[in-house]
Coordinates of C-alpha atoms in Angstrom, one line a residue:
X14 CA 93.1 -35.4 54.5
X15 CA 94.6 -33.3 51.0
X16 CA 97.9 -32.6 51.8
X17 CA 98.5 -29.7 48.9
X18 CA 100.6 -26.6 49.3
X19 CA 98.5 -23.4 50.5
X20 CA 97.3 -20.9 48.0
X21 CA 100.2 -18.7 48.9
X22 CA 103.0 -21.3 47.8
X23 CA 100.1 -21.7 44.2
X24 CA 101.0 -18.6 43.3
X25 CA 104.8 -17.8 43.7
X26 CA 105.1 -21.0 41.1
X27 CA 102.3 -20.4 38.7
X28 CA 103.5 -17.6 36.7
X29 CA 102.1 -18.6 33.6
X30 CA 99.3 -17.2 33.1
X31 CA 98.1 -15.3 31.0
X32 CA 95.6 -12.5 32.6
X33 CA 96.1 -11.2 35.4
X34 CA 96.9 -13.9 38.5
X35 CA 94.5 -15.4 39.9
X36 CA 93.1 -14.7 43.3
X37 CA 94.2 -17.1 45.7
X38 CA 91.3 -16.6 47.3
X39 CA 89.8 -17.9 43.8
X40 CA 92.0 -20.7 43.7
X41 CA 90.8 -22.5 47.2
X42 CA 87.6 -21.9 46.3
X43 CA 88.3 -24.3 42.5
X44 CA 90.3 -26.5 45.1
X45 CA 87.9 -26.9 47.6
X46 CA 84.7 -27.4 44.6
X47 CA 87.0 -29.8 43.3
X48 CA 86.8 -31.7 45.5
X49 CA 83.0 -31.5 46.7
X50 CA 82.6 -33.1 43.3
X51 CA 84.9 -35.9 43.7
X52 CA 81.7 -38.6 44.0
X53 CA 80.7 -36.6 40.7
X54 CA 83.8 -37.2 38.8
X55 CA 83.5 -41.3 39.5
X56 CA 79.7 -41.7 39.1
X57 CA 80.0 -39.4 35.5
X58 CA 82.9 -41.8 34.4
X59 CA 80.7 -44.7 35.6
X60 CA 78.0 -43.7 33.4
X61 CA 80.8 -43.4 30.8
X62 CA 82.2 -46.6 30.8
X63 CA 78.7 -48.6 31.0
X64 CA 78.6 -47.8 27.1
X65 CA 80.7 -50.3 25.1
X66 CA 81.4 -47.9 22.9
X67 CA 83.3 -49.7 20.3
X68 CA 83.9 -49.2 17.0
X69 CA 80.8 -48.7 15.1
X70 CA 78.6 -48.3 18.8
X71 CA 80.0 -44.7 19.6
X72 CA 76.9 -42.4 19.6
X73 CA 75.0 -43.7 22.4
X74 CA 78.4 -42.8 24.7
X75 CA 78.5 -39.5 21.9
X76 CA 74.9 -39.2 23.7
X77 CA 75.6 -39.7 26.8
X78 CA 78.7 -37.0 26.5
X79 CA 75.9 -34.3 24.6
X80 CA 73.4 -34.2 28.2
X81 CA 77.0 -34.0 30.6
X82 CA 77.6 -31.0 28.9
X83 CA 73.5 -30.2 28.6
X84 CA 74.1 -30.2 32.4
X85 CA 77.4 -27.9 32.8
X86 CA 75.1 -25.3 30.5
X87 CA 77.0 -26.5 27.3
X88 CA 75.0 -25.8 24.1
X89 CA 75.9 -29.3 22.7
X90 CA 76.4 -29.9 18.5
X91 CA 77.5 -33.0 16.3
X92 CA 80.4 -32.7 14.4
X93 CA 79.4 -35.6 11.7
X94 CA 82.6 -37.0 9.3
X95 CA 82.5 -36.5 6.0
X96 CA 84.6 -38.3 4.6
X97 CA 85.1 -36.4 1.1
X98 CA 86.1 -33.5 3.2
X99 CA 88.9 -34.6 4.7
X100 CA 90.3 -37.1 2.0
X101 CA 93.2 -35.2 1.0
X102 CA 94.0 -33.6 4.1
X103 CA 97.9 -35.6 5.3
X104 CA 96.1 -36.5 8.2
X105 CA 93.5 -38.7 7.3
X106 CA 93.7 -42.2 7.8
X107 CA 91.3 -45.2 5.1
X108 CA 87.5 -45.9 7.5
X109 CA 87.6 -49.3 8.5
X110 CA 84.2 -48.2 8.3
X111 CA 81.2 -46.2 7.0
X112 CA 81.0 -43.4 8.7
X113 CA 76.5 -42.7 8.2
X114 CA 75.2 -42.7 12.3
X115 CA 78.4 -42.3 13.8
X116 CA 79.0 -38.6 14.6
X117 CA 81.5 -36.6 17.6
X118 CA 80.4 -34.1 20.2
X119 CA 81.2 -30.6 21.1
X120 CA 80.1 -27.4 22.9
X121 CA 81.9 -23.9 23.3
X122 CA 82.4 -21.7 26.3
X123 CA 82.1 -18.1 25.0
X124 CA 83.1 -15.1 27.7
X125 CA 81.4 -11.9 28.1
X126 CA 84.5 -10.0 28.0
X127 CA 88.1 -11.9 26.5
X128 CA 91.0 -12.2 28.8
X129 CA 93.4 -15.0 28.3
X130 CA 93.5 -17.4 25.8
X131 CA 91.0 -19.5 24.0
X132 CA 91.6 -23.2 24.5
X133 CA 90.7 -27.5 23.7
X134 CA 89.8 -30.1 26.5
X135 CA 89.3 -32.8 24.0
X136 CA 89.1 -36.9 24.3
X137 CA 87.6 -40.0 22.5
X138 CA 85.1 -42.1 23.4
X139 CA 85.1 -44.9 21.4
X140 CA 87.2 -48.1 22.8
X141 CA 88.7 -51.4 21.6
X142 CA 86.8 -54.0 22.4
X143 CA 87.1 -55.7 25.6
X144 CA 88.5 -59.3 24.8
X145 CA 87.3 -62.5 26.4
X146 CA 84.9 -60.9 29.6
X147 CA 85.0 -64.5 31.7
X148 CA 88.4 -63.3 31.7
X149 CA 87.6 -60.2 33.7
X150 CA 87.6 -59.9 37.7
X151 CA 84.4 -57.7 36.6
X152 CA 81.7 -57.7 33.7
X153 CA 83.8 -55.1 31.9
X154 CA 81.1 -53.0 30.8
X155 CA 79.8 -53.3 34.9
X156 CA 81.9 -50.1 36.5
X157 CA 83.3 -51.5 40.0
X158 CA 85.7 -49.6 42.2
X159 CA 88.2 -51.8 44.2
X160 CA 91.0 -50.7 46.4
X161 CA 90.6 -47.5 45.3
X162 CA 91.2 -48.4 41.2
X163 CA 88.0 -48.1 39.3
X164 CA 87.6 -50.8 36.6
X165 CA 85.5 -51.2 33.4
X166 CA 86.9 -51.3 29.9
X167 CA 87.8 -47.2 28.6
X168 CA 88.2 -46.4 32.3
X169 CA 91.2 -45.3 32.0
X170 CA 91.6 -45.0 28.4
X171 CA 90.1 -42.2 28.1
X172 CA 86.9 -41.7 30.2
X173 CA 88.4 -40.8 32.9
X174 CA 89.7 -38.2 30.7
X175 CA 86.3 -36.9 30.2
X176 CA 85.2 -37.5 33.7
X177 CA 88.4 -34.9 34.7
X178 CA 87.3 -32.3 32.6
X179 CA 84.3 -31.9 33.2
X180 CA 85.1 -32.3 37.3
X181 CA 87.4 -29.3 36.0
X182 CA 85.1 -26.9 34.5
X183 CA 82.3 -28.0 36.7
X184 CA 84.2 -27.0 39.8
X185 CA 85.0 -23.4 37.4
X186 CA 81.3 -23.0 37.8
X187 CA 80.3 -24.3 41.5
X188 CA 83.3 -21.7 42.9
X189 CA 80.8 -19.0 41.1
X190 CA 83.6 -18.3 38.0
X191 CA 83.8 -19.1 34.3
X192 CA 86.7 -18.9 31.7
X193 CA 87.1 -15.6 29.9
X194 CA 88.3 -17.6 27.0
X195 CA 86.8 -19.5 24.1
X196 CA 86.9 -23.1 26.0
X197 CA 85.5 -26.1 23.9
X198 CA 85.9 -29.4 24.8
X199 CA 85.1 -31.9 22.2
X200 CA 84.7 -36.2 22.5
X201 CA 85.5 -37.7 19.1
X202 CA 85.3 -41.1 17.7
X203 CA 88.4 -43.6 15.9
X204 CA 91.1 -42.1 18.2
X205 CA 91.7 -46.1 18.2
X206 CA 91.6 -47.1 14.5
X207 CA 91.9 -44.1 12.2
X208 CA 91.7 -40.7 14.3
X209 CA 89.5 -39.6 12.0
X210 CA 87.2 -38.0 14.2
X211 CA 89.6 -36.0 15.8
X212 CA 90.2 -34.9 12.3
X213 CA 87.3 -33.4 10.9
X214 CA 87.0 -32.0 14.8
X215 CA 89.8 -30.1 14.3
X216 CA 88.5 -29.1 11.4
X217 CA 85.7 -27.7 12.1
X218 CA 86.3 -26.5 16.0
X219 CA 87.8 -22.3 15.5
X220 CA 91.4 -23.0 15.8
X221 CA 92.7 -22.8 19.7
X222 CA 95.2 -21.1 21.3
X223 CA 96.4 -23.8 24.0
X224 CA 94.8 -27.7 23.8
X225 CA 95.2 -30.5 26.0
X226 CA 93.8 -34.2 25.5
X227 CA 94.0 -35.7 29.1
X228 CA 95.1 -39.2 27.7
X229 CA 96.2 -41.8 30.4
X230 CA 99.6 -42.5 31.8
X231 CA 101.0 -45.8 31.9
X232 CA 100.9 -46.6 35.6
X233 CA 101.7 -43.4 37.1
X234 CA 99.8 -39.7 36.4
X235 CA 101.4 -38.7 33.2
X236 CA 103.0 -35.5 30.7
X237 CA 103.3 -37.5 27.3
X238 CA 106.4 -35.6 25.8
X239 CA 107.0 -37.8 22.6
X240 CA 105.3 -41.2 20.4
X241 CA 105.6 -43.1 17.9
X242 CA 102.8 -43.2 14.6
X243 CA 101.4 -46.3 13.2
X244 CA 100.8 -47.8 10.1
X245 CA 97.8 -51.1 9.8
X246 CA 97.9 -53.1 6.8
X247 CA 96.6 -56.0 6.3
X248 CA 97.9 -58.6 4.8
X249 CA 96.1 -62.0 3.0
X250 CA 97.5 -64.9 1.6
X251 CA 95.8 -67.4 -0.8
X252 CA 97.4 -71.1 -1.1
X253 CA 95.8 -74.8 -2.9
X254 CA 93.5 -76.4 -1.1
X255 CA 92.7 -79.8 -1.6
X256 CA 90.9 -82.5 0.8
X257 CA 93.5 -83.1 3.7
X258 CA 94.4 -86.8 2.7
X259 CA 96.1 -85.4 -0.2
X260 CA 97.7 -82.4 1.5
X261 CA 101.3 -82.5 0.4
X262 CA 99.5 -81.9 -3.3
X263 CA 98.4 -78.2 -1.5
X264 CA 99.7 -75.1 -0.4
X265 CA 98.0 -74.0 3.2
X266 CA 97.2 -70.5 3.8
X267 CA 98.1 -70.4 7.1
X268 CA 101.0 -72.4 7.4
X269 CA 102.7 -69.7 4.4
X270 CA 100.8 -66.5 7.4
X271 CA 103.9 -67.7 9.5
X272 CA 106.1 -66.8 6.8
X273 CA 104.9 -63.5 6.5
X274 CA 105.6 -63.1 9.8
X275 CA 109.3 -64.4 9.8
X276 CA 110.0 -61.5 6.9
X277 CA 108.5 -58.8 9.0
X278 CA 109.7 -59.4 12.6
X279 CA 113.3 -59.5 11.0
X280 CA 112.0 -56.1 10.1
X281 CA 111.3 -55.3 12.9
X282 CA 114.6 -56.1 14.4
X283 CA 116.1 -53.9 11.9
X284 CA 114.0 -51.0 13.0
X285 CA 115.3 -51.4 16.2
X286 CA 118.8 -51.0 15.5
X287 CA 121.2 -47.7 17.1
X288 CA 121.0 -46.1 14.2
X289 CA 117.3 -46.0 13.4
X290 CA 116.5 -44.4 16.5
X291 CA 115.5 -41.3 16.5
X292 CA 117.5 -39.3 19.7
X293 CA 113.4 -38.7 21.7
X294 CA 112.9 -42.2 22.3
X295 CA 116.9 -43.2 23.2
X296 CA 116.3 -44.7 26.2
X297 CA 114.2 -47.1 25.0
X298 CA 115.5 -50.8 24.1
X299 CA 111.9 -51.5 21.5
X300 CA 110.0 -48.5 20.5
X301 CA 108.8 -50.0 16.8
X302 CA 106.9 -52.9 17.3
X303 CA 105.0 -54.8 15.0
X304 CA 102.2 -56.4 16.1
X305 CA 100.4 -59.6 14.6
X306 CA 96.3 -57.8 15.9
X307 CA 94.2 -60.5 13.5
X308 CA 94.3 -63.4 12.0
X309 CA 91.3 -65.7 10.4
X310 CA 91.5 -68.0 7.7
X311 CA 90.7 -71.3 6.2
X312 CA 87.4 -73.4 6.1
X313 CA 87.5 -76.9 7.6
X314 CA 89.4 -78.9 9.9
X315 CA 90.0 -81.2 7.2
X316 CA 90.4 -79.9 4.2
X317 CA 94.1 -77.9 3.3
X318 CA 93.4 -73.6 3.9
X319 CA 92.4 -71.6 1.4
X320 CA 93.0 -68.3 2.7
X321 CA 94.2 -66.7 5.9
X322 CA 94.6 -63.0 7.0
X323 CA 96.7 -61.2 9.1
X324 CA 96.1 -57.8 10.5
X325 CA 99.2 -56.8 11.5
X326 CA 100.2 -52.7 13.8
X327 CA 103.9 -51.1 12.2
X328 CA 105.1 -48.6 15.1
X329 CA 106.3 -45.8 12.8
X330 CA 109.9 -44.1 14.9
X331 CA 110.5 -40.3 14.5
X332 CA 112.2 -38.8 11.9
X333 CA 110.5 -41.7 9.5
X334 CA 107.1 -41.1 7.9
X335 CA 104.0 -43.5 7.5
X336 CA 103.8 -43.3 3.6
X337 CA 108.1 -44.4 4.0
X338 CA 106.4 -47.4 6.3
X339 CA 103.7 -47.5 4.1
X340 CA 106.7 -48.5 1.3
X341 CA 108.1 -50.5 3.8
X342 CA 105.6 -52.6 3.9
X343 CA 105.1 -53.3 0.2
X344 CA 108.9 -54.4 0.1
X345 CA 108.6 -56.3 3.0
X346 CA 105.5 -58.8 1.4
X347 CA 107.8 -58.1 -2.1
X348 CA 110.2 -60.7 0.5
X349 CA 108.1 -62.4 1.6
X350 CA 106.6 -63.1 -1.5
X351 CA 109.9 -63.8 -2.6
X352 CA 110.3 -66.8 -0.6
X353 CA 110.7 -70.3 -2.0
X354 CA 109.2 -71.5 0.9
X355 CA 106.0 -70.1 -0.5
X356 CA 106.0 -71.0 -4.0
X357 CA 102.4 -71.0 -4.8
X358 CA 102.0 -68.8 -2.6
X359 CA 99.8 -64.9 -3.9
X360 CA 100.0 -62.0 -1.2
X361 CA 98.0 -59.8 -1.6
X362 CA 98.5 -55.8 0.9
X363 CA 95.7 -53.7 1.7
X364 CA 95.7 -50.7 3.5
X365 CA 93.0 -49.7 6.0
X366 CA 92.8 -47.7 9.5
X367 CA 96.1 -45.6 11.0
X368 CA 98.1 -43.7 8.2
X369 CA 99.7 -42.0 11.3
X370 CA 103.0 -39.8 11.6
X371 CA 104.7 -39.8 14.9
X372 CA 105.3 -36.4 16.3
X373 CA 107.1 -34.7 19.9
X374 CA 105.1 -33.3 22.4
X375 CA 107.9 -30.4 23.7
X376 CA 107.5 -29.9 27.5
X377 CA 108.7 -26.6 27.2
X378 CA 105.9 -25.5 24.9
X379 CA 103.8 -22.5 27.1
X380 CA 100.5 -25.4 27.9
X381 CA 102.7 -28.1 28.6
X382 CA 105.0 -25.3 30.8
X383 CA 101.7 -25.1 32.6
X384 CA 100.0 -28.0 33.4
X385 CA 103.6 -29.0 34.4
X386 CA 104.0 -25.6 37.1
X387 CA 100.7 -26.8 38.2
X388 CA 100.4 -30.0 38.8
X389 CA 103.8 -29.6 41.1
X390 CA 102.6 -27.4 43.2
X391 CA 99.7 -29.3 44.4
X392 CA 102.0 -32.3 44.6
X393 CA 105.0 -31.3 46.4
X394 CA 106.8 -33.1 42.8
X395 CA 107.4 -32.7 39.2
X396 CA 104.4 -35.1 36.4
X397 CA 106.3 -37.5 35.2
X398 CA 106.8 -37.7 31.6
X399 CA 106.1 -39.6 29.8
X400 CA 107.7 -41.4 25.5
X401 CA 104.9 -43.2 24.2
X402 CA 104.8 -46.2 22.2
X403 CA 101.3 -45.5 20.9
X404 CA 100.4 -42.3 19.5
X405 CA 97.4 -40.0 20.5
X406 CA 94.9 -37.5 18.8
X407 CA 97.1 -35.1 19.8
X408 CA 99.0 -35.8 16.1
X409 CA 96.7 -33.4 15.0
X410 CA 96.9 -30.4 16.4
X411 CA 101.7 -30.9 17.0
X412 CA 101.6 -31.6 13.2
X413 CA 99.2 -29.7 11.1
X414 CA 98.3 -26.7 13.1
X415 CA 99.9 -24.2 15.5
X416 CA 97.6 -24.8 18.1
X417 CA 100.5 -25.6 21.3
X418 CA 99.2 -29.6 22.5
X419 CA 100.1 -30.7 25.9
X420 CA 98.6 -34.4 26.6
X421 CA 98.3 -35.5 30.7
X422 CA 96.5 -37.6 32.9
X423 CA 96.4 -40.0 35.5
X424 CA 97.2 -43.3 36.2
X425 CA 95.7 -45.9 33.9
X426 CA 96.6 -49.6 33.4
X427 CA 95.7 -52.7 32.2
X428 CA 94.8 -50.4 28.6
X429 CA 93.5 -52.9 25.8
X430 CA 93.5 -55.7 28.1
X431 CA 92.0 -57.5 31.1
X432 CA 91.1 -55.4 34.4
X433 CA 91.7 -51.9 33.0
X434 CA 91.6 -49.9 35.2
X435 CA 92.0 -45.9 37.4
X436 CA 93.5 -44.9 40.0
X437 CA 90.3 -42.0 41.5
X438 CA 93.2 -40.6 43.8
X439 CA 95.5 -39.9 40.7
X440 CA 91.9 -39.1 38.9
X441 CA 91.3 -36.2 41.2
X442 CA 94.9 -34.9 41.0
X443 CA 95.2 -35.1 37.6
X444 CA 91.2 -32.4 37.9
X445 CA 92.3 -30.1 40.5
X446 CA 95.2 -29.3 37.7
X447 CA 92.8 -28.9 35.3
X448 CA 90.4 -27.0 37.1
X449 CA 93.8 -24.4 38.0
X450 CA 95.4 -25.1 34.2
X451 CA 92.1 -24.1 32.1
X452 CA 92.2 -20.7 34.6
X453 CA 95.4 -19.6 34.2
X454 CA 95.4 -20.6 30.6
X455 CA 92.4 -19.2 30.0
X456 CA 91.9 -16.5 32.9
X457 CA 88.7 -16.1 34.9
X458 CA 85.2 -14.0 35.2
X459 CA 82.6 -14.2 37.9
X460 CA 79.5 -15.7 36.3
X461 CA 76.4 -13.1 35.3
X462 CA 73.9 -13.3 37.8
X463 CA 71.0 -13.3 35.7
X464 CA 68.5 -10.4 35.8
X465 CA 65.7 -10.5 37.9

């Protein structure tokens, strides 16, 4: 049963239409169409979750998305990531691997007559590694529904966003309408490690007037209003290997790595002092996180290890640039190298992956205001703002384009963890909002009937 306000209430509340106000009967037809497609939306999400689209294995899921665009009557085209064309852009991050055979995919609807504003709906298809699959209640790439939530790696982050986009556009068509402005749909890779997929896509497509990225909320329907930046780095610790019987004569690289961690923890504490925090994050107790996400090293249990390599992720607070944080990291590594406990140790530092600045996603932008007004109209409660200690591809539009951009997505849980899930009821709410947001931002025109 749907307790949403009547179409008359919608007409009174939604005031940001760029074209003529959307007829209340048409609005009802669109919402009815979204409701009729609820099972279809879940099926789309299941199809996407079945793809283990981790780094380097994204292309089958990209091709699945291309077929979904075709099902909407749109012609997909693949967008390559050409590193040599991106390296001079300030948003570029050093890649983790080759881009050979790995692409993004996009599809563009163009109206008969332009009366509204152009819009991009974009999301990423790459997911992080599932971790210990045996700890999941159900296999991570075998989507399962329990208690109204769909479980699987990438279900929330952010394949549900794609299901919402696809279903919203399908609902417009089912209601006999199409956007009266250019509508771009895009699915990108490497959001989880560089963002270069989104960067390549932004540079390849015509500049839209608005962009919505349906990233998930942290346990609720959310409108992202700010996000931190991120720098990835690797520190390789080299010691002196000996047989364990002579271990006091060796220098243990793994033991030394713990000292390096200590120095970064002190840095982390300094970055979270009150004077270092931007007002946008004033409500967060610990907004700058340093995470040691990977470690490898050693050769033999009975040998003092030669090397240990630690991979870390360092948050970037608004007011500081990622380049400044890279310099901070260099200084921390130098400080660790001068620690008397590391005498005889060599430290090597490499930057690869995220080199990303923080950004604001102002809720007062017309595109964000529209999303908020539609959400409120449909749910009788405002969407909750989210000040994120993570980052999204929205930063490219916020920092390097004058395109208005916002992130608005469903209740996700367990992102990057075990038993990741998304609320199907929340997914449906977000889809309804997206459908009317598209209609109000782009305007509508009837789908042309084919000549007989």
